[in-house]
Amino acid sequence: MKSKRVRAALTALVIAGSGVLVTGTAEAATTLQELVPQPVQIQARPDITFTLTAAAKIQLGPDTARKPAELLAGILRPSTGFALPIADGVTGEGIVLLNGADPKTGPEGYQLDVTPKQVVIRANTAAGHFNGVSTLRQLLPAKIEAKTKQAGPWTVPGASILDHPRYQHRGAMLDVSRHFFTPDQVKRYIDQIAAFKINYFHLHLSDDQGWRLEIKSWPELTKIGGSTEVGGRKGQLFYTQDQYKDLVAYAANRGITVIPEFDMPGHTNAAQASYAELNCDGKKRPLYTGTDVGFSSLCISKEITYKFIEDVVREVSAITPGPYFHIGGDEALSTPDADYVKFMNRVLPIVKKYGKTTTGWHEFIKTTKDTALVPQFWGTTRSEPNVAAAAQRGNKILMSPANRIYLDMKYNKNTKLGLDWAGLVEVKDAYSWNPGAYLSGVTETSIRGVEAPLWTETIRTSADIEYMAFPRLPVAAELGWSTAATHNWDRFAPRLGAQGPRWKIQGINFYASTQVPWKK
Ligand code: TNX
């Protein structure tokens, strides 16, 4: 009879690069087969199990970032009931975060090694540790997600994982303009996206229906422009700068960079309702609570327009540590083409002046040859010449094709929430495309990443957000993180389905698509 160790060596197979775990024997299924997104390389060690106990500490190696350890402790303490102190130095049993990972892991990857007494997560950056923490969370039993104390055991299957993302940008967007969401509702969504290694959170902070961030030099923007939303609810429907800073910090503590968007030169009715001087005719517009798009435009010929934009960019940049400022630029249907170009030629240098890099909906990229700027493709076609030309010049493209990854599209014709202008997007539709080979003339090396936007014309509550985002947001996370070689619906669907029990415990109101084999 073979020793346990020899049998383990025989059964622990790695398929490097493909990210596919093969056990080859009748080993019991473990959480190793349930990870979303799929890691690059998993080596199962069926002879080993780690069990988290009350004696465990979360241990930090020299100069290792503390925030990922704090995030991990915040996840593990409520459900285990363990103290799980964070300790400097490697002191024994528990979870160990160390610097100095294999260079293959890059700036965001990690190695995770399960031994009988420790789970060791190595990374070269805090981002890598955040990502390793997300993996460890999914390796623990689903009840780890509970907010109240549960019975153990808290086992982690033996494994060595080496992982890093396909793309540097995995994003989620929330439109807080069409309907406003409180800071607590936004934090709830940030928590949910962080669990899937999303590293950018794009906040759509202004639109026709609402201006949602306090601008101290233009106070009427929120006083008037932030007083209502789609459907006509009234209130103080905006964030103070302090609340915004708190959201930015909350995201950063989960490894997420906030990208603020102020949409212009269209989608600006809320600003035009707040200040008469932003209109060419000098007259304030009425507040708008409908859902049409394309009727508004800032006044391109007035100098005050650029003073206004500079004030907004200056104030927002000062409280936004991330490098990107999103200028919108979409659907400027009431701005003549020549004016649109004139406008962008004024605005892009303003963003640069305040130390930020412009990102925007892909329309804006036709106005500039600056290859550092980031166009976000949101079309429904497989060809977009201006985006392809930018890619050929060297721009990196963020992919959000509306008929694939717009989280506000209905799943099917019976879906009560959402829109259908880009089509119906079932879970398999959201998965079945390759960001690196989707747009003609835009190949793998020109892709910056994938963002899943959630527009909120029909979305009012956290339950609504969750219904549209789950499970499609994790689908977007998988497309943005996992190597192209792992792309396979039949293998992905069960991994996605394995998240169901975790989401139930977290109270996430997900759409239980019949396309997915949900784990009971
Ligand atoms: C298009 S996509 C828009 C938004 C709408 C969305 C609804 C884009 C850049 N603009 O203004 O909210 O469709 O799906």
Coordinates of C-alpha atoms and ligand atoms in Angstrom, one line a residue:
M1 CA 0.0 0.0 0.0
K2 CA 1.3 3.4 -0.9
S3 CA 2.1 5.8 1.9
K4 CA -0.2 8.8 2.3
R5 CA 2.6 11.1 1.2
V6 CA 3.3 9.2 -2.1
R7 CA -0.4 9.0 -2.9
A8 CA -0.6 12.8 -2.3
A9 CA 2.3 13.3 -4.7
L10 CA 0.5 11.2 -7.3
T11 CA -2.8 13.0 -7.0
A12 CA -1.5 16.5 -6.8
L13 CA -1.4 17.5 -10.4
V14 CA -0.8 21.0 -11.7
I15 CA -1.8 22.2 -15.1
A16 CA 0.2 25.4 -15.1
G17 CA -1.1 28.2 -17.2
S18 CA -4.5 26.6 -17.9
G19 CA -5.6 27.2 -14.3
V20 CA -7.5 24.0 -14.4
L21 CA -7.3 21.8 -11.3
V22 CA -7.2 18.1 -12.0
T23 CA -7.2 15.7 -9.1
G24 CA -7.3 12.5 -11.1
T25 CA -8.7 10.5 -8.1
A26 CA -11.8 10.2 -6.1
E27 CA -10.6 12.9 -3.7
A28 CA -13.6 14.7 -2.2
A29 CA -14.5 17.9 -3.9
T30 CA -13.2 20.9 -2.1
T31 CA -13.4 24.7 -2.2
L32 CA -10.3 24.5 -4.5
Q33 CA -12.6 23.7 -7.3
E34 CA -14.9 26.6 -6.5
L35 CA -12.8 29.7 -6.9
V36 CA -14.0 32.7 -8.9
P37 CA -12.0 34.1 -10.5
Q38 CA -10.0 31.0 -11.5
P39 CA -6.4 31.3 -10.4
V40 CA -3.5 30.7 -12.8
Q41 CA -2.1 27.7 -11.1
I42 CA -3.4 25.4 -8.3
Q43 CA -1.5 22.5 -6.9
A44 CA -3.7 20.4 -4.7
R45 CA -2.1 18.8 -1.6
P46 CA -4.8 16.3 -0.6
D47 CA -2.7 15.0 2.3
I48 CA -2.8 18.4 4.0
T49 CA -5.6 20.3 5.7
F50 CA -5.2 23.6 7.6
T51 CA -7.8 24.3 10.3
L52 CA -8.2 27.8 11.7
T53 CA -8.5 27.6 15.5
A54 CA -8.9 30.0 18.4
A55 CA -5.2 30.1 18.9
A56 CA -4.5 31.5 15.4
K57 CA -2.9 34.8 14.8
I58 CA -2.8 36.9 11.6
Q59 CA 1.0 37.4 11.2
L60 CA 2.8 40.1 9.3
G61 CA 6.3 39.7 7.9
P62 CA 8.7 42.7 7.9
D63 CA 7.3 45.7 6.0
T64 CA 4.2 43.9 5.0
A65 CA 1.1 46.1 4.5
R66 CA -1.4 46.0 7.4
K67 CA -4.6 46.8 5.6
P68 CA -5.0 43.4 3.9
A69 CA -4.6 41.7 7.3
E70 CA -7.2 44.0 8.8
L71 CA -9.6 43.2 6.0
L72 CA -9.0 39.5 6.6
A73 CA -9.6 39.8 10.3
G74 CA -12.8 41.7 9.7
I75 CA -14.1 38.9 7.5
L76 CA -13.0 36.0 9.8
R77 CA -13.7 37.3 13.3
P78 CA -17.5 37.6 13.3
S79 CA -18.2 34.0 12.0
T80 CA -15.4 32.2 13.8
G81 CA -15.7 34.1 17.0
F82 CA -11.9 33.9 17.3
A83 CA -9.8 36.9 18.5
L84 CA -7.4 36.5 15.5
P85 CA -5.0 39.3 16.7
I86 CA -2.8 40.9 14.1
A87 CA 0.8 40.3 15.1
D88 CA 4.1 41.6 13.8
G89 CA 6.5 38.8 13.0
V90 CA 5.9 35.2 12.2
T91 CA 5.0 33.6 15.5
G92 CA 3.4 30.2 14.7
E93 CA -0.1 28.9 14.0
G94 CA -2.3 31.0 11.8
I95 CA -2.3 33.1 8.6
V96 CA 1.0 34.6 7.5
L97 CA 1.3 37.6 5.1
L98 CA 4.8 38.0 3.7
N99 CA 6.5 40.1 1.1
G100 CA 8.7 38.5 -1.5
A101 CA 6.6 36.5 -3.9
D102 CA 7.8 34.8 -7.1
P103 CA 8.3 37.6 -9.6
K104 CA 5.8 35.9 -11.9
T105 CA 3.1 37.1 -9.6
G106 CA 3.8 40.7 -10.7
P107 CA 2.3 43.8 -9.1
E108 CA -1.0 42.3 -8.2
G109 CA -0.5 38.5 -7.9
Y110 CA 0.2 36.3 -4.9
Q111 CA 1.2 32.9 -3.8
L112 CA -0.9 31.0 -1.3
D113 CA 0.5 27.9 0.4
V114 CA -1.5 25.8 2.8
T115 CA 0.5 23.9 5.4
P116 CA -0.8 22.0 8.4
K117 CA -0.2 25.0 10.8
Q118 CA -0.2 28.0 8.5
V119 CA -1.7 29.5 5.4
V120 CA 1.1 31.7 4.0
I121 CA 0.2 34.4 1.5
R122 CA 3.2 36.0 -0.3
A123 CA 2.9 39.0 -2.5
N124 CA 5.1 41.9 -3.6
T125 CA 2.5 44.6 -3.0
A126 CA -0.6 45.3 -0.8
A127 CA -2.7 44.7 -3.9
G128 CA -1.3 41.2 -4.1
H129 CA -2.1 40.6 -0.5
F130 CA -5.7 41.9 -0.9
N131 CA -6.1 39.4 -3.8
G132 CA -4.6 36.5 -1.8
V133 CA -7.0 37.3 1.0
S134 CA -10.0 37.1 -1.4
T135 CA -8.8 33.7 -2.4
L136 CA -8.4 32.5 1.2
R137 CA -11.9 33.7 1.9
Q138 CA -13.3 31.4 -0.8
L139 CA -11.2 28.5 0.4
L140 CA -12.9 28.5 3.8
P141 CA -16.4 27.0 4.2
A142 CA -19.3 29.2 3.0
K143 CA -20.4 30.0 6.5
I144 CA -17.2 32.1 7.0
E145 CA -19.4 34.8 5.4
A146 CA -21.8 34.9 8.3
K147 CA -22.0 38.0 10.5
T148 CA -22.7 35.9 13.6
K149 CA -20.7 33.2 15.3
Q150 CA -21.0 29.8 13.6
A151 CA -19.7 26.3 14.5
G152 CA -16.4 25.3 12.8
P153 CA -14.4 23.4 11.8
W154 CA -12.7 26.2 9.7
T155 CA -10.8 24.0 7.3
V156 CA -8.8 25.1 4.2
P157 CA -7.8 22.3 1.8
G158 CA -4.1 21.7 1.2
A159 CA -2.8 23.6 -1.8
S160 CA -0.2 25.8 -3.4
I161 CA -1.6 28.5 -5.5
L162 CA 0.3 31.0 -7.8
D163 CA -1.9 33.6 -9.3
H164 CA -1.9 36.9 -11.1
P165 CA -4.4 38.8 -13.2
R166 CA -4.8 38.8 -17.0
Y167 CA -5.6 42.5 -17.0
Q168 CA -4.5 45.4 -14.7
H169 CA -8.0 46.9 -14.5
R170 CA -11.1 45.0 -13.2
G171 CA -13.8 47.5 -12.7
A172 CA -17.3 48.0 -11.5
M173 CA -19.3 51.2 -12.0
L174 CA -22.3 52.4 -10.0
D175 CA -24.6 55.2 -11.3
V176 CA -25.6 57.2 -8.3
S177 CA -27.1 60.0 -10.4
R178 CA -30.2 58.4 -11.8
H179 CA -31.0 57.1 -8.4
F180 CA -29.0 58.1 -5.4
F181 CA -27.5 55.5 -3.0
T182 CA -26.5 56.3 0.5
P183 CA -22.9 55.9 1.6
D184 CA -23.9 52.7 3.4
Q185 CA -25.5 51.3 0.3
V186 CA -22.3 52.1 -1.7
K187 CA -20.1 50.5 0.9
R188 CA -22.2 47.4 0.8
Y189 CA -21.6 47.2 -3.0
I190 CA -17.9 47.9 -2.5
D191 CA -17.7 45.0 -0.1
Q192 CA -19.4 42.8 -2.6
I193 CA -17.1 43.7 -5.6
A194 CA -14.0 43.5 -3.5
A195 CA -14.6 39.8 -2.9
F196 CA -14.0 39.2 -6.6
K197 CA -10.7 41.0 -6.9
I198 CA -12.2 44.1 -8.5
N199 CA -9.6 46.9 -8.2
Y200 CA -11.4 49.9 -9.6
F201 CA -14.7 51.4 -8.5
H202 CA -16.1 54.0 -10.9
L203 CA -18.7 56.3 -9.4
H204 CA -21.0 58.0 -12.0
L205 CA -21.5 61.2 -10.0
S206 CA -23.4 63.6 -12.3
D207 CA -26.0 63.3 -14.9
D208 CA -29.2 65.0 -16.1
Q209 CA -31.1 63.7 -13.1
G210 CA -28.6 64.6 -10.3
W211 CA -25.3 66.1 -9.2
R212 CA -24.1 64.0 -6.3
L213 CA -20.9 65.4 -4.9
E214 CA -20.5 68.7 -3.0
I215 CA -18.4 71.2 -4.9
K216 CA -17.6 74.0 -2.4
S217 CA -17.1 76.7 -5.0
W218 CA -20.4 75.9 -6.7
P219 CA -22.7 75.1 -3.8
E220 CA -26.0 75.1 -5.8
L221 CA -24.8 72.0 -7.7
T222 CA -25.9 69.8 -4.9
K223 CA -28.4 72.2 -3.2
I224 CA -30.5 72.3 -6.4
G225 CA -28.9 69.6 -8.7
G226 CA -28.7 67.1 -5.9
S227 CA -32.3 67.6 -4.6
T228 CA -34.1 64.9 -6.7
E229 CA -33.6 61.8 -8.9
V230 CA -35.5 59.7 -11.4
G231 CA -39.1 59.3 -10.3
G232 CA -39.0 62.6 -8.4
R233 CA -38.0 61.7 -4.8
K234 CA -36.8 64.7 -2.9
G235 CA -34.0 65.0 -0.4
Q236 CA -30.4 65.8 0.1
L237 CA -29.4 63.3 -2.4
F238 CA -25.6 63.9 -2.6
Y239 CA -22.3 63.2 -0.8
T240 CA -20.5 65.8 1.1
Q241 CA -16.8 65.9 0.4
D242 CA -16.2 64.3 3.7
Q243 CA -18.6 61.4 2.9
Y244 CA -16.8 61.0 -0.5
K245 CA -13.4 60.9 1.2
D246 CA -14.7 58.2 3.6
L247 CA -16.0 56.2 0.6
V248 CA -12.6 56.5 -1.1
A249 CA -10.8 55.3 2.1
Y250 CA -13.3 52.5 2.5
A251 CA -12.6 51.3 -1.0
A252 CA -8.8 51.7 -0.5
N253 CA -9.0 49.5 2.6
R254 CA -10.3 46.8 0.3
G255 CA -7.7 47.2 -2.4
I256 CA -10.0 49.4 -4.6
T257 CA -9.2 52.7 -6.3
V258 CA -12.2 55.1 -6.9
I259 CA -12.6 56.7 -10.3
P260 CA -14.9 59.7 -10.1
E261 CA -17.0 60.6 -13.2
F262 CA -18.5 63.9 -14.0
D263 CA -20.3 63.5 -17.3
M264 CA -19.8 66.3 -19.9
P265 CA -20.6 68.1 -22.2
G266 CA -23.9 66.2 -22.3
H267 CA -25.8 64.5 -19.4
T268 CA -25.5 67.9 -17.6
N269 CA -29.0 69.0 -16.9
A270 CA -28.6 68.9 -13.2
A271 CA -25.7 71.4 -13.4
Q272 CA -27.7 73.5 -15.9
A273 CA -30.7 73.5 -13.5
S274 CA -28.4 74.7 -10.7
Y275 CA -26.7 77.6 -12.4
A276 CA -28.2 79.9 -15.1
E277 CA -24.8 80.9 -16.4
L278 CA -24.0 77.4 -17.5
N279 CA -26.7 77.7 -20.2
C280 CA -26.1 79.5 -23.5
D281 CA -29.4 81.4 -23.1
G282 CA -28.5 82.3 -19.5
K283 CA -31.7 80.6 -18.2
K284 CA -31.8 77.8 -15.6
R285 CA -33.2 74.5 -16.9
P286 CA -35.9 72.7 -14.9
L287 CA -34.8 69.7 -12.8
Y288 CA -35.3 66.5 -14.7
T289 CA -36.7 63.2 -13.2
G290 CA -37.2 61.2 -16.4
T291 CA -34.9 58.8 -18.2
D292 CA -34.3 60.2 -21.7
V293 CA -30.7 60.8 -22.7
G294 CA -29.1 63.2 -25.1
F295 CA -31.0 66.5 -24.6
S296 CA -28.5 68.5 -22.5
S297 CA -25.2 70.2 -23.3
L298 CA -23.0 72.6 -21.5
C299 CA -22.5 75.9 -23.3
I300 CA -19.3 75.3 -25.3
S301 CA -18.7 78.9 -26.3
K302 CA -18.9 80.5 -22.8
E303 CA -15.7 80.9 -20.8
I304 CA -17.6 80.3 -17.5
T305 CA -18.0 76.7 -18.7
Y306 CA -14.3 76.1 -18.4
K307 CA -14.0 77.9 -15.1
F308 CA -16.8 75.7 -13.8
I309 CA -15.0 72.5 -15.0
E310 CA -11.7 73.6 -13.7
D311 CA -13.2 74.3 -10.2
V312 CA -14.8 70.8 -10.3
V313 CA -11.7 69.1 -11.5
R314 CA -9.5 70.9 -8.9
E315 CA -11.8 70.1 -5.9
V316 CA -12.4 66.5 -6.9
S317 CA -8.8 65.8 -7.7
A318 CA -7.7 67.1 -4.4
I319 CA -9.8 64.5 -2.6
T320 CA -9.2 61.6 -5.0
P321 CA -5.9 59.8 -4.5
G322 CA -6.4 57.5 -7.6
P323 CA -4.8 58.6 -10.8
Y324 CA -7.9 58.7 -13.0
F325 CA -10.6 61.3 -13.7
H326 CA -13.6 60.2 -15.8
I327 CA -15.0 63.0 -18.0
G328 CA -17.9 61.0 -19.4
G329 CA -18.2 62.3 -23.0
D330 CA -20.9 59.9 -24.1
E331 CA -24.1 60.6 -26.0
A332 CA -23.4 64.3 -26.4
L333 CA -26.3 64.4 -28.9
S334 CA -27.1 68.0 -28.4
T335 CA -23.4 69.2 -28.9
P336 CA -22.4 69.7 -32.5
D337 CA -19.3 67.6 -33.5
A338 CA -17.1 70.7 -34.0
D339 CA -18.1 72.0 -30.5
Y340 CA -17.4 68.5 -29.0
V341 CA -13.9 68.6 -30.3
K342 CA -13.4 72.3 -29.1
F343 CA -14.7 71.3 -25.7
M344 CA -12.5 68.3 -25.2
N345 CA -9.5 70.4 -26.4
R346 CA -10.2 72.7 -23.5
V347 CA -11.1 70.0 -20.9
L348 CA -8.4 67.4 -21.3
P349 CA -5.5 69.8 -20.4
I350 CA -7.5 70.9 -17.3
V351 CA -7.6 67.3 -16.1
K352 CA -3.8 67.0 -16.8
K353 CA -3.1 70.3 -14.9
Y354 CA -4.5 68.7 -11.7
G355 CA -2.4 65.7 -12.0
K356 CA -5.0 63.2 -13.2
T357 CA -5.2 61.0 -16.3
T358 CA -8.4 61.3 -18.3
T359 CA -10.6 58.3 -18.9
G360 CA -14.0 58.6 -20.6
W361 CA -16.6 56.9 -22.6
H362 CA -15.0 56.0 -26.0
E363 CA -16.5 58.9 -28.0
F364 CA -13.9 61.3 -26.5
I365 CA -10.9 59.5 -27.9
K366 CA -11.5 60.8 -31.4
T367 CA -10.5 64.2 -30.2
T368 CA -7.0 63.4 -28.9
K369 CA -3.8 61.6 -29.9
D370 CA -2.6 61.3 -26.2
T371 CA -1.9 57.6 -25.8
A372 CA -1.9 57.8 -22.0
L373 CA -5.7 58.5 -22.0
V374 CA -8.1 55.6 -21.5
P375 CA -11.2 55.2 -23.7
Q376 CA -13.9 53.0 -22.3
F377 CA -15.7 51.1 -25.0
W378 CA -19.4 50.8 -24.3
G379 CA -20.8 50.0 -27.8
T380 CA -22.7 47.0 -29.0
T381 CA -20.8 46.4 -32.2
R382 CA -17.6 44.5 -32.9
S383 CA -16.0 47.4 -34.7
E384 CA -15.4 50.9 -33.5
P385 CA -12.9 52.6 -35.8
N386 CA -12.0 55.5 -33.4
V387 CA -11.2 53.0 -30.7
A388 CA -9.2 50.8 -33.0
A389 CA -7.2 53.8 -34.2
A390 CA -6.5 54.8 -30.6
A391 CA -5.4 51.2 -29.9
Q392 CA -3.1 51.3 -32.9
R393 CA -1.5 54.5 -31.6
G394 CA -0.9 52.8 -28.2
N395 CA -3.9 53.6 -26.0
K396 CA -5.1 50.9 -23.7
I397 CA -8.8 50.2 -23.9
L398 CA -11.2 49.5 -21.1
M399 CA -13.9 47.1 -22.3
S400 CA -17.6 47.5 -21.3
P401 CA -19.5 46.3 -24.3
A402 CA -23.1 47.1 -23.4
N403 CA -24.6 43.9 -24.9
R404 CA -22.2 41.8 -22.8
I405 CA -21.5 43.4 -19.5
Y406 CA -23.9 46.2 -18.9
L407 CA -25.4 45.1 -15.6
D408 CA -28.5 47.1 -16.2
M409 CA -29.6 45.0 -19.1
K410 CA -32.4 42.6 -18.4
Y411 CA -31.5 38.9 -18.2
N412 CA -34.6 37.8 -20.2
K413 CA -37.9 39.3 -21.2
N414 CA -39.4 38.6 -17.8
T415 CA -36.8 40.4 -15.8
K416 CA -38.7 43.2 -13.9
L417 CA -35.7 45.5 -13.4
G418 CA -33.4 46.9 -16.1
L419 CA -33.4 48.1 -19.7
D420 CA -33.1 46.2 -22.9
W421 CA -31.8 48.7 -25.5
A422 CA -28.5 46.7 -25.9
G423 CA -30.3 43.3 -25.7
L424 CA -31.1 40.7 -23.2
V425 CA -28.0 39.5 -21.4
E426 CA -28.2 36.1 -19.7
V427 CA -25.3 34.9 -17.6
K428 CA -23.9 32.8 -20.4
D429 CA -24.0 35.8 -22.8
A430 CA -22.2 37.9 -20.2
Y431 CA -19.4 35.2 -20.1
S432 CA -19.2 34.2 -23.7
W433 CA -16.8 36.8 -25.2
N434 CA -13.1 37.4 -25.2
P435 CA -12.1 41.0 -24.2
G436 CA -8.7 40.5 -26.0
A437 CA -10.3 39.5 -29.3
Y438 CA -13.6 41.3 -29.4
L439 CA -13.2 44.6 -31.2
S440 CA -11.7 44.5 -34.6
G441 CA -8.2 46.0 -34.6
V442 CA -8.0 45.8 -30.8
T443 CA -5.9 42.9 -29.6
E444 CA -4.9 41.5 -26.3
T445 CA -2.0 43.9 -25.6
S446 CA -4.2 46.9 -26.2
I447 CA -6.7 45.9 -23.5
R448 CA -6.5 47.6 -20.2
G449 CA -9.2 45.6 -18.7
V450 CA -12.9 45.0 -18.2
E451 CA -15.5 47.1 -16.3
A452 CA -19.1 46.2 -15.6
P453 CA -21.2 49.3 -15.4
L454 CA -24.5 49.5 -13.5
W455 CA -26.8 52.3 -14.7
T456 CA -29.7 52.9 -12.3
E457 CA -32.7 54.3 -14.2
T458 CA -34.7 51.4 -12.8
I459 CA -32.6 50.5 -9.8
R460 CA -33.5 51.9 -6.4
T461 CA -32.4 49.6 -3.6
S462 CA -29.4 47.4 -2.6
A463 CA -31.6 44.4 -3.4
D464 CA -32.0 45.8 -6.9
I465 CA -28.3 46.4 -7.3
E466 CA -27.6 42.9 -6.2
Y467 CA -30.2 41.3 -8.5
M468 CA -28.6 42.9 -11.5
A469 CA -24.9 42.5 -10.5
F470 CA -25.1 38.9 -9.2
P471 CA -24.0 36.8 -10.9
R472 CA -22.9 39.0 -13.8
L473 CA -20.4 41.1 -11.8
P474 CA -18.4 38.0 -10.8
V475 CA -18.6 37.0 -14.5
A476 CA -16.9 40.3 -15.4
A477 CA -14.3 39.7 -12.6
E478 CA -13.5 36.3 -14.1
L479 CA -13.1 37.7 -17.6
G480 CA -10.8 40.4 -16.3
W481 CA -8.7 38.2 -14.1
S482 CA -8.5 34.7 -15.4
T483 CA -6.2 33.7 -18.3
A484 CA -7.9 33.2 -21.7
A485 CA -6.8 29.5 -21.6
T486 CA -9.3 28.9 -18.7
H487 CA -12.3 30.2 -20.6
N488 CA -14.8 27.5 -20.7
W489 CA -18.5 27.8 -19.8
D490 CA -18.9 24.2 -18.7
R491 CA -16.1 24.5 -16.2
F492 CA -17.0 28.1 -15.2
A493 CA -20.7 27.5 -14.5
P494 CA -20.3 25.1 -11.6
R495 CA -17.6 27.4 -10.0
L496 CA -20.1 30.3 -10.3
G497 CA -22.9 28.1 -8.9
A498 CA -20.7 27.3 -5.9
Q499 CA -20.9 30.9 -4.9
G500 CA -24.7 30.6 -4.3
P501 CA -24.5 29.4 -0.7
R502 CA -22.0 32.2 0.1
W503 CA -24.3 34.8 -1.3
K504 CA -27.3 33.4 0.6
I505 CA -25.4 33.7 3.8
Q506 CA -24.4 37.3 3.0
G507 CA -28.0 38.1 2.1
I508 CA -27.1 39.0 -1.5
N509 CA -30.3 39.1 -3.6
F510 CA -28.8 37.3 -6.6
Y511 CA -30.6 36.2 -9.8
A512 CA -30.7 32.4 -9.7
S513 CA -30.3 31.9 -13.5
T514 CA -31.4 28.5 -14.6
Q515 CA -28.2 28.4 -16.8
V516 CA -26.1 28.0 -13.6
P517 CA -25.9 24.7 -11.6
W518 CA -26.4 26.4 -8.2
K519 CA -24.8 24.5 -5.3
K520 CA -27.3 23.8 -2.5
Ligands
TNX1 C1 -26.3 54.6 -22.1 S1 -23.5 54.0 -21.8 C2 -25.7 55.6 -21.3 C3 -26.3 55.9 -20.0 C4 -27.5 55.1 -19.8 C5 -27.3 53.7 -20.2 C6 -28.5 52.8 -19.9 C7 -23.4 55.4 -21.7 C8 -22.0 55.8 -21.7 N1 -24.5 56.1 -21.6 O1 -26.5 57.3 -20.0 O2 -27.8 55.2 -18.4 O3 -27.1 53.7 -21.6 O4 -28.2 51.5 -20.2

